[in-house]
Amino acid sequence: MNFDKVSEALRKKGYEVHTFATAAEAAEFVDGQIDGTSVAFGGSKTVEAMGLYDRLGAHNRVLWHWRLPEGKTADDLRREAIGADVYISGVNGLAETGEIINIDGTGNRVAATIYGHSRVIFVAGRNKIAPDYEKAYWRARNIAAPKIAVRFHVKTPCAANGGDRCYDCSSPERICRALSVLWMAPKGCSYEVILIDEDLGY
């Protein structure tokens, strides 16, 4: 995939951008850039596919609510993650015009990618990219979120229907409760986007 258009848009909006052919190459790059610090992860199948928790955990303090140390809860890890120096997150939708969209149930990821760290890194496979903001938003609502609901086996209309689309439901188990749109890279932090020419995550 040609990442030139989205890379140019992201750079104009204040992001450092790196592109890679494979998740393995991207993981090697990220691993070589971060050492001897604290790193937290948002819930992300892309991060999982890249193996970043184990790779970075060999020489950093890593925090991820998907990997719980003994005596810790997911909420413990989410709160600790807010104070990490580096935060790494996937995306639910990335517009070729440079907007980055994420949807959360708990809100930890959308909060953490906006403020509180010295460095934020987004990782995104080619499947996350849409032509413009409206289509990226549609993708986050109607592709990413329903598939995540299916994965977590929640009792929502989208999960019951195989993750076909968003029904804008009022289910108590609804997972799409908070939305973030980064129009530009927020101030006070170093922001990077890693683009990978593979289909990764939802």
XYZ file of C-alpha atoms in Angstrom:
202
model
C 0.000 0.000 0.000
C 1.174 3.521 -0.734
C 1.261 5.482 2.522
C 2.445 8.748 0.963
C -0.855 10.641 1.237
C -1.631 9.740 4.839
C 2.016 10.172 5.882
C 2.128 13.683 4.434
C -1.152 14.618 6.134
C 0.012 13.265 9.485
C 3.334 15.119 9.305
C 1.527 18.371 8.573
C -0.542 17.762 11.698
C 2.525 17.378 13.909
C 3.193 13.640 13.923
C 6.448 11.839 13.266
C 5.637 9.030 10.820
C 7.391 5.745 10.049
C 6.240 3.106 7.570
C 7.054 -0.593 7.455
C 6.215 -3.546 5.257
C 5.592 -5.929 8.150
C 4.627 -5.932 11.818
C 7.919 -7.670 12.622
C 9.933 -4.836 11.068
C 7.858 -2.234 12.886
C 8.282 -4.049 16.204
C 12.051 -4.166 15.741
C 12.104 -0.420 15.101
C 9.979 0.413 18.149
C 12.064 -1.912 20.317
C 15.220 -0.104 19.265
C 13.749 3.322 20.081
C 12.605 2.714 23.669
C 14.928 1.630 26.452
C 15.109 1.887 30.228
C 11.804 3.651 30.765
C 8.158 2.929 31.572
C 5.844 1.883 28.743
C 2.083 1.378 28.840
C -0.221 -0.093 26.226
C -3.817 0.484 25.304
C -5.963 -2.532 24.536
C -4.876 -3.379 20.992
C -4.738 -6.514 18.866
C -2.165 -4.722 16.710
C 0.135 -4.230 19.707
C -0.427 -7.883 20.595
C 0.361 -9.072 17.054
C 3.601 -7.064 17.111
C 4.726 -8.765 20.330
C 5.616 -5.420 21.881
C 4.801 -6.347 25.476
C 7.408 -9.106 25.600
C 9.989 -7.313 23.485
C 9.856 -4.033 25.391
C 9.408 -5.816 28.705
C 12.923 -7.222 28.388
C 14.448 -3.794 29.004
C 11.649 -1.494 30.171
C 8.943 -1.417 32.833
C 5.790 -2.394 30.945
C 2.161 -1.923 31.978
C -0.759 -3.543 30.200
C -4.192 -4.399 31.562
C -4.251 -7.396 29.215
C -1.278 -8.902 31.119
C -1.886 -8.825 34.854
C 0.905 -9.354 37.395
C -0.081 -11.340 40.451
C -2.139 -9.257 42.866
C -3.057 -6.620 40.283
C -6.388 -5.937 38.594
C -7.063 -4.510 35.149
C -8.175 -1.256 36.780
C -4.883 -1.121 38.710
C -2.941 -1.372 35.470
C -5.122 1.162 33.666
C -4.488 3.717 36.411
C -0.750 3.019 36.544
C -0.547 3.315 32.771
C -1.573 6.976 32.942
C 1.783 7.774 34.573
C 4.015 5.911 32.104
C 6.580 7.858 30.109
C 5.573 6.200 26.833
C 2.084 5.123 25.771
C 1.507 2.843 22.766
C -1.948 2.468 21.241
C -3.685 1.101 18.205
C -6.304 3.066 16.295
C -9.880 2.295 15.275
C -9.867 4.613 12.290
C -7.197 6.672 10.549
C -8.184 9.130 7.827
C -5.905 9.802 4.887
C -6.496 13.442 5.794
C -4.734 12.825 9.128
C -7.467 12.462 11.767
C -7.017 9.641 14.303
C -10.129 8.082 15.844
C -10.485 5.761 18.834
C -13.512 4.419 20.693
C -13.435 3.055 24.258
C -15.720 1.472 26.794
C -13.672 2.391 29.870
C -12.030 5.511 28.461
C -8.508 4.696 29.570
C -7.090 4.611 26.062
C -8.757 7.752 24.751
C -7.656 9.588 27.897
C -4.095 8.309 27.803
C -3.508 9.186 24.155
C -4.446 12.819 24.732
C -2.455 13.853 27.798
C -0.013 12.712 30.460
C 2.961 11.130 28.705
C 6.216 12.365 27.223
C 5.696 10.203 24.133
C 2.672 8.610 22.452
C 2.994 6.091 19.626
C 0.089 4.929 17.479
C 0.471 1.679 15.542
C -1.837 1.027 12.593
C -2.175 -1.620 9.926
C -3.307 -0.676 6.429
C -6.834 -1.911 7.165
C -7.386 0.986 9.583
C -6.989 3.653 6.896
C -10.013 5.334 5.310
C -10.115 8.088 2.670
C -11.449 10.887 4.897
C -12.674 11.715 8.381
C -16.298 10.657 7.813
C -15.267 7.234 6.503
C -12.696 6.764 9.276
C -15.369 7.602 11.853
C -17.773 5.195 10.133
C -15.091 2.523 10.204
C -14.472 2.971 13.926
C -18.202 2.781 14.685
C -19.287 0.063 12.269
C -16.275 -2.190 11.776
C -13.861 -1.917 14.699
C -16.257 -1.535 17.633
C -18.704 -4.311 16.618
C -15.856 -6.767 16.027
C -14.416 -5.939 19.437
C -17.857 -6.500 20.980
C -17.976 -9.947 19.370
C -14.497 -10.737 20.691
C -15.523 -9.871 24.250
C -18.835 -11.771 23.978
C -20.847 -8.848 25.287
C -24.616 -8.724 25.132
C -25.143 -6.033 22.528
C -27.060 -6.004 19.224
C -23.848 -5.714 17.225
C -22.331 -8.769 18.914
C -25.559 -10.752 18.612
C -25.554 -10.060 14.874
C -21.968 -11.129 14.316
C -20.428 -7.664 14.465
C -22.227 -6.509 11.335
C -22.606 -2.841 12.317
C -23.251 -0.414 15.164
C -26.833 -0.221 16.411
C -26.184 2.786 18.701
C -27.643 0.672 21.487
C -28.308 1.392 25.151
C -27.140 -2.010 26.368
C -25.519 -2.028 29.827
C -22.661 -3.962 28.186
C -22.141 -1.427 25.389
C -18.414 -1.045 24.735
C -18.470 2.141 22.642
C -18.914 4.817 25.303
C -16.121 7.333 24.677
C -14.807 8.712 21.412
C -11.599 10.622 20.716
C -10.719 12.439 17.525
C -7.232 13.885 17.245
C -7.507 16.669 14.694
C -3.802 17.391 15.192
C -1.103 16.092 17.496
C -1.854 17.571 20.949
C 0.653 19.980 22.457
C 3.176 19.099 25.138
C 4.070 15.601 23.958
C 5.957 13.792 21.204
C 3.518 11.973 18.899
C 4.415 9.264 16.390
C 2.447 7.072 13.993
C 3.752 3.691 12.846
C 2.096 2.553 9.596
C 2.330 -1.125 8.665
C 1.517 -2.630 5.273
C -0.413 -5.556 6.766
C -3.974 -6.036 8.001
C -3.725 -5.910 11.785
C -6.369 -5.856 14.496
C -9.920 -4.671 13.983
